[in-house]
Amino acid sequence: MLISSEEFPKTSQPSPQEFLSVFQDAKDKGDQIICILLSSALSGTCQSALLAKNMVDYKDIYIIDSLAATYPIRIMTDYACSLV
């Protein structure tokens, strides 16, 4: 697609509102969230998640800045799942 497209692909970080709806749902259900995100040095995604967490005001949401991209996030996620 990159070869045939005239337009360069673009990405966008999730808005705080997108995190807010998920976080509010977890709070309403009494669930915990471990949110392992793309490095804050590469994206504003962590900041969006932190803003949403503060808006929900729920202690069982854990925002993890992976300080990484791609596969290391998978390793962290697998490890977090094994701890649960």
Coordinates of C-alpha atoms in Angstrom, one line a residue:
M1 CA 0.0 0.0 0.0
L2 CA 2.9 2.4 0.7
I3 CA 4.2 1.9 -2.8
S4 CA 0.9 2.4 -4.6
S5 CA -0.5 5.2 -2.4
E6 CA 0.0 8.8 -3.2
E7 CA -0.6 9.8 0.4
F8 CA 1.8 9.1 3.3
P9 CA 0.1 7.3 6.2
K10 CA -0.7 9.3 9.3
T11 CA -1.2 8.2 12.9
S12 CA -3.0 9.8 15.8
Q13 CA -2.9 9.1 19.5
P14 CA -6.1 8.1 21.3
S15 CA -7.9 11.1 22.9
P16 CA -8.4 11.2 26.7
Q17 CA -12.1 10.7 26.0
E18 CA -11.4 7.3 24.4
F19 CA -9.5 6.2 27.5
L20 CA -12.1 7.8 29.7
S21 CA -15.0 5.6 28.5
V22 CA -12.9 2.4 29.1
F23 CA -11.7 3.5 32.5
Q24 CA -15.1 4.6 33.6
D25 CA -16.5 1.2 32.6
A26 CA -13.8 -0.5 34.6
K27 CA -14.5 1.6 37.6
D28 CA -18.3 0.9 37.4
K29 CA -17.5 -2.8 37.3
G30 CA -14.9 -2.7 40.0
D31 CA -12.3 -4.1 37.5
Q32 CA -8.6 -3.3 37.5
I33 CA -6.7 -2.0 34.4
I34 CA -3.0 -2.4 33.7
C35 CA -2.5 -0.1 30.7
I36 CA 1.0 -0.7 29.0
L37 CA 1.5 2.0 26.5
L38 CA 3.8 3.1 23.7
S39 CA 6.8 5.1 25.0
S40 CA 6.0 8.7 26.0
A41 CA 9.1 9.7 24.1
L42 CA 7.3 8.6 20.9
S43 CA 3.7 9.5 21.5
G44 CA 1.3 11.5 23.7
T45 CA -0.7 8.3 24.4
C46 CA 0.5 8.0 28.0
Q47 CA -0.5 11.6 28.6
S48 CA -4.0 11.0 27.3
A49 CA -4.3 7.9 29.5
L50 CA -3.1 9.8 32.6
L51 CA -5.5 12.6 32.0
A52 CA -8.4 10.1 31.7
K53 CA -7.3 8.3 34.8
N54 CA -7.3 11.5 36.8
M55 CA -10.8 12.4 35.5
V56 CA -12.2 9.0 36.5
D57 CA -10.4 9.2 39.9
Y58 CA -10.1 5.4 40.4
K59 CA -7.1 3.8 42.1
D60 CA -7.2 0.5 40.3
I61 CA -6.0 1.9 37.0
Y62 CA -2.3 1.5 36.4
I63 CA -0.6 3.4 33.6
I64 CA 2.7 2.0 32.5
D65 CA 5.0 4.0 30.2
S66 CA 6.7 1.1 28.4
L67 CA 9.6 3.4 27.3
A68 CA 9.5 1.1 24.2
A69 CA 7.8 0.4 21.0
T70 CA 6.6 -2.8 19.2
Y71 CA 7.8 -6.2 20.6
P72 CA 9.0 -5.2 24.0
I73 CA 5.5 -4.1 24.8
R74 CA 4.3 -7.6 24.0
I75 CA 6.9 -9.0 26.4
M76 CA 5.7 -6.7 29.2
T77 CA 2.1 -7.6 28.5
D78 CA 2.7 -11.3 28.6
Y79 CA 4.6 -10.9 31.9
A80 CA 1.8 -8.8 33.4
C81 CA -0.7 -11.4 32.4
S82 CA 1.4 -14.2 34.0
L83 CA 1.4 -12.2 37.3
V84 CA -2.4 -11.9 37.3

